[in-house]
C-alpha cells in the first residue's frame, strides 16, 4: 500500500496548479520575490505535501478533488489508498517507545491521543522523547506517515506549544478533533514555519538499511560552528549570541 500511495503521490503532484505552489510557498515562507527557495530537497517535499492537502476556495483538497473526478477502478488498491489519503491529517508527535524494525509509539501533542506509527526506517533510528511533525494516514489499528516529516527541536516545540495554548484560550472553543480543513492547513503551516526557522530540514540524514546514519555537521565542514552561523541548538540566534557565549 505504501508503494501504491507513492505512485498516487507522484500523479497528484502533477495536478498542483502553479498558483497553488506560489500561494502555499508564501504561507510556508519558501517564496522570496516570486521565487521558491529551498534549503534542501526535503523542503521541496514538505511544500508538495502541503499543496496536496491545502483546501481550495471550494473547501476541497487536491486529493479529494482527484478522487471525485478521476476515481481508480472499484475494488482496486489505488482506490483504497486514495480513500485512506483523504483522511490524512497533520500533527506533532512525541516518541514514547520504539520497536526496532517496526515503528514507534507516539503521543499526539495536538489531539492528546496515543498511537503507533509503522515506519521501519524511523523505527530503526528513533529515540524516546524525540519529536516530529508529520502528516499521518490513519489505518486500522495504526498510523502511517503520509508526507514529509520534520524533526522538532526543543526550541521549536516550545514556540509551537505556546501558540497552541493561546489558540485553546480563544473565545471560540478550538477542538483539535473537529477542526475544519482550513484550520488544519493553517495549523500545519504554523508548525512547518516554526520548524523551518530552527533549521529542521537541514537536520535530516539518510542511511541505507543496516548502515550507520551519517552525522549531520552543524556549521562548517570541520565540525565547528562559525560565530555568525545559526546556533546548532536551534534557537534561531547566531552562535556567538547563544551557545557560543558559554
Coordinates of C-alpha atoms in Angstrom, one line a residue:
X1 CA 0.0 0.0 0.0
X2 CA 2.9 2.4 0.6
X3 CA 4.2 1.8 -2.9
X4 CA 0.7 2.4 -4.3
X5 CA 0.5 5.7 -2.3
X6 CA 3.9 6.8 -3.5
X7 CA 2.7 6.2 -7.1
X8 CA -0.5 8.2 -6.4
X9 CA 1.5 10.9 -4.8
X10 CA 3.6 11.3 -8.0
X11 CA 0.4 11.6 -10.0
X12 CA -1.2 14.0 -7.6
X13 CA 1.8 16.3 -7.5
X14 CA 1.3 16.8 -11.3
X15 CA -2.1 18.3 -10.6
X16 CA -0.8 21.1 -8.4
X17 CA -1.5 24.4 -10.2
X18 CA 1.3 27.0 -10.3
X19 CA -0.8 29.5 -8.4
X20 CA -1.2 26.9 -5.6
X21 CA 2.6 26.4 -5.4
X22 CA 3.2 30.1 -5.1
X23 CA 0.4 30.6 -2.5
X24 CA 1.4 27.7 -0.4
X25 CA 5.1 28.6 -0.8
X26 CA 4.2 32.1 0.6
X27 CA 2.4 30.6 3.6
X28 CA 5.3 28.4 4.5
X29 CA 8.0 31.0 3.9
X30 CA 9.5 29.5 0.7
X31 CA 8.5 32.2 -1.7
X32 CA 11.0 35.1 -1.9
X33 CA 10.5 37.7 -4.6
X34 CA 8.3 35.3 -6.6
X35 CA 10.9 32.6 -6.5
X36 CA 10.7 29.4 -4.4
X37 CA 13.8 29.0 -2.4
X38 CA 14.6 25.7 -0.6
X39 CA 17.3 24.9 1.9
X40 CA 17.2 21.2 1.0
X41 CA 15.3 18.6 -1.1
X42 CA 13.2 17.8 2.0
X43 CA 11.8 21.4 1.8
X44 CA 10.5 20.7 -1.6
X45 CA 8.7 17.5 -0.4
X46 CA 7.2 19.5 2.5
X47 CA 5.8 22.1 0.1
X48 CA 4.4 19.5 -2.3
X49 CA 2.7 17.6 0.6
X50 CA 1.2 20.8 1.9
X51 CA -0.2 21.8 -1.5
X52 CA -2.0 18.4 -1.9
X53 CA -3.9 19.0 1.4
X54 CA -4.4 22.8 1.4
X55 CA -8.1 23.3 0.7
X56 CA -9.1 25.4 -2.2
X57 CA -11.8 28.0 -2.4
X58 CA -14.4 25.2 -2.6
X59 CA -13.1 23.7 0.6
X60 CA -11.8 20.6 -1.2
X61 CA -8.2 19.4 -1.2
X62 CA -6.5 18.2 -4.4
X63 CA -6.6 14.7 -3.1
X64 CA -10.4 14.7 -2.6
X65 CA -10.9 16.5 -5.9
X66 CA -8.9 13.9 -7.7
X67 CA -10.9 11.1 -6.1
X68 CA -14.1 12.7 -7.2
X69 CA -13.0 13.5 -10.8
X70 CA -10.7 10.5 -11.6
X71 CA -11.6 7.7 -9.2
X72 CA -9.5 4.5 -9.7
X73 CA -11.4 1.2 -10.6
X74 CA -13.7 -0.1 -7.9
X75 CA -12.0 -2.6 -5.6
X76 CA -8.5 -1.6 -6.7
X77 CA -5.7 -1.0 -4.3
X78 CA -5.4 2.5 -5.8
X79 CA -9.0 3.4 -4.8
X80 CA -8.5 2.1 -1.2
X81 CA -5.2 4.1 -0.9
X82 CA -6.7 7.2 -2.2
X83 CA -9.7 7.0 0.1
X84 CA -7.3 6.5 3.0
X85 CA -5.4 9.6 2.0
X86 CA -8.5 11.7 2.2
X87 CA -8.4 11.1 6.0
X88 CA -4.8 12.1 6.4
X89 CA -4.0 14.9 9.0
X90 CA -1.0 16.8 10.1
X91 CA 0.1 16.9 13.7
X92 CA 3.1 17.0 16.1
X93 CA 4.2 13.7 17.8
X94 CA 6.5 12.7 20.6
X95 CA 8.0 9.3 20.6
X96 CA 7.2 7.3 23.8
X97 CA 8.5 3.9 22.9
X98 CA 10.5 2.3 20.0
X99 CA 10.0 -1.1 18.4
X100 CA 13.1 -1.6 16.3
X101 CA 12.5 -2.5 12.7
X102 CA 8.7 -1.8 13.1
X103 CA 7.9 1.7 14.2
X104 CA 7.3 3.9 17.2
X105 CA 4.6 4.5 19.8
X106 CA 3.7 8.2 19.9
X107 CA 1.8 10.8 21.8
X108 CA -0.2 13.2 19.5
X109 CA 0.6 16.5 21.2
X110 CA -2.2 18.3 19.5
X111 CA -5.0 15.9 19.9
X112 CA -3.7 14.4 23.2
X113 CA -4.0 10.9 21.8
X114 CA -1.6 7.9 21.6
X115 CA -0.9 5.8 18.6
X116 CA 1.6 3.6 16.8
X117 CA 3.4 4.8 13.6
X118 CA 4.5 1.9 11.4
X119 CA 7.8 3.1 9.8
X120 CA 10.6 0.6 9.5
X121 CA 13.3 3.3 8.9
X122 CA 12.3 5.6 11.7
X123 CA 11.8 2.6 14.0
X124 CA 15.5 1.8 13.5
X125 CA 16.8 5.3 14.2
X126 CA 14.3 6.9 16.6
X127 CA 14.9 7.5 20.3
X128 CA 12.4 8.1 23.1
X129 CA 11.3 11.7 23.6
X130 CA 12.1 12.7 20.1
X131 CA 9.5 15.0 18.5
X132 CA 8.5 15.1 14.8
X133 CA 5.9 17.0 12.8
X134 CA 4.3 14.9 10.0
X135 CA 1.1 14.1 8.1
X136 CA -0.2 10.7 9.0
X137 CA -2.7 8.4 7.5
X138 CA -4.9 6.5 10.0
X139 CA -5.1 2.8 9.3
X140 CA -7.0 0.1 11.2
X141 CA -5.1 0.0 14.5
X142 CA -2.0 2.0 13.5
X143 CA -0.8 5.1 11.6
X144 CA 1.5 5.5 8.6
X145 CA 3.4 8.6 7.7
X146 CA 1.9 10.1 4.6
X147 CA 4.0 13.2 4.0
X148 CA 7.5 14.7 4.5
X149 CA 8.2 14.7 8.3
X150 CA 10.3 17.3 10.0
X151 CA 12.2 17.0 13.3
X152 CA 11.0 19.3 16.1
X153 CA 13.8 20.5 18.4
X154 CA 13.0 21.8 21.9
X155 CA 13.1 25.5 20.8
X156 CA 10.6 25.0 18.1
X157 CA 8.5 22.7 20.3
X158 CA 8.2 25.4 23.0
X159 CA 7.1 28.0 20.5
X160 CA 4.5 25.7 19.0
X161 CA 3.2 24.7 22.4
X162 CA 2.8 28.3 23.5
X163 CA 0.9 29.1 20.3
X164 CA -1.4 26.1 20.8
X165 CA -2.1 27.2 24.4
X166 CA -3.0 30.6 23.1
X167 CA -5.4 29.1 20.5
X168 CA -7.1 26.9 23.1
X169 CA -7.8 30.0 25.2
X170 CA -9.6 31.9 22.4
X171 CA -13.3 32.8 22.9
X172 CA -14.3 30.2 20.3
X173 CA -13.5 26.7 21.5
X174 CA -10.7 25.2 19.4
X175 CA -11.2 21.4 19.3
X176 CA -8.4 19.7 17.5
X177 CA -10.7 16.7 16.9
X178 CA -13.2 18.8 15.0
X179 CA -11.2 21.5 13.2
X180 CA -12.1 22.4 9.7
X181 CA -9.7 21.5 6.7
X182 CA -8.8 25.3 6.5
X183 CA -8.0 25.4 10.3
X184 CA -5.9 22.2 10.0
X185 CA -4.0 23.6 7.0
X186 CA -3.3 26.9 8.9
X187 CA -2.1 24.9 11.9
X188 CA 0.2 22.8 9.7
X189 CA 1.6 26.0 8.2
X190 CA 2.4 27.3 11.7
X191 CA 4.2 24.1 12.7
X192 CA 6.2 23.9 9.4
X193 CA 7.2 27.6 9.5
X194 CA 8.4 27.2 13.2
X195 CA 10.3 24.0 12.4
X196 CA 11.9 25.7 9.4
X197 CA 13.0 28.7 11.4
X198 CA 15.1 26.4 13.5
X199 CA 16.7 24.7 10.5
X200 CA 14.7 21.5 10.8
X201 CA 15.1 20.3 7.2
X202 CA 18.9 20.6 7.3
X203 CA 19.0 18.2 10.3
X204 CA 17.6 15.2 8.4
X205 CA 20.0 12.5 7.4
X206 CA 19.6 9.3 5.4
X207 CA 21.2 5.9 5.5
X208 CA 20.9 2.5 3.8
X209 CA 19.2 -0.2 5.8
X210 CA 21.7 -1.7 8.3
X211 CA 24.2 1.1 7.9
X212 CA 25.1 3.9 10.3
X213 CA 23.4 7.3 9.8
X214 CA 25.9 9.9 8.6
X215 CA 26.4 12.5 11.3
X216 CA 24.9 15.9 10.5
X217 CA 27.5 18.6 10.9
X218 CA 26.5 21.9 12.4
X219 CA 28.2 24.8 10.6
X220 CA 31.4 24.3 8.7
X221 CA 32.8 21.1 7.3
X222 CA 35.3 21.0 10.1
X223 CA 32.5 20.3 12.6
X224 CA 33.0 23.7 14.2
X225 CA 30.3 26.3 14.2
X226 CA 31.2 29.8 12.9
X227 CA 30.5 32.8 15.1
X228 CA 27.9 34.2 12.7
X229 CA 26.3 30.9 11.8
X230 CA 22.9 29.8 13.2
X231 CA 23.4 28.1 16.6
X232 CA 23.1 24.3 16.3
X233 CA 20.8 24.3 19.3
X234 CA 18.0 25.6 17.1
X235 CA 17.4 28.8 19.0
X236 CA 17.4 30.8 15.7
X237 CA 20.1 33.1 17.1
X238 CA 23.7 33.4 15.8
X239 CA 26.1 31.1 17.6
X240 CA 28.1 34.0 19.2
X241 CA 24.8 35.3 20.7
X242 CA 23.7 31.9 22.1
X243 CA 25.7 28.8 23.0
X244 CA 28.9 30.5 21.8
X245 CA 28.8 32.6 24.9
X246 CA 29.1 29.6 27.1

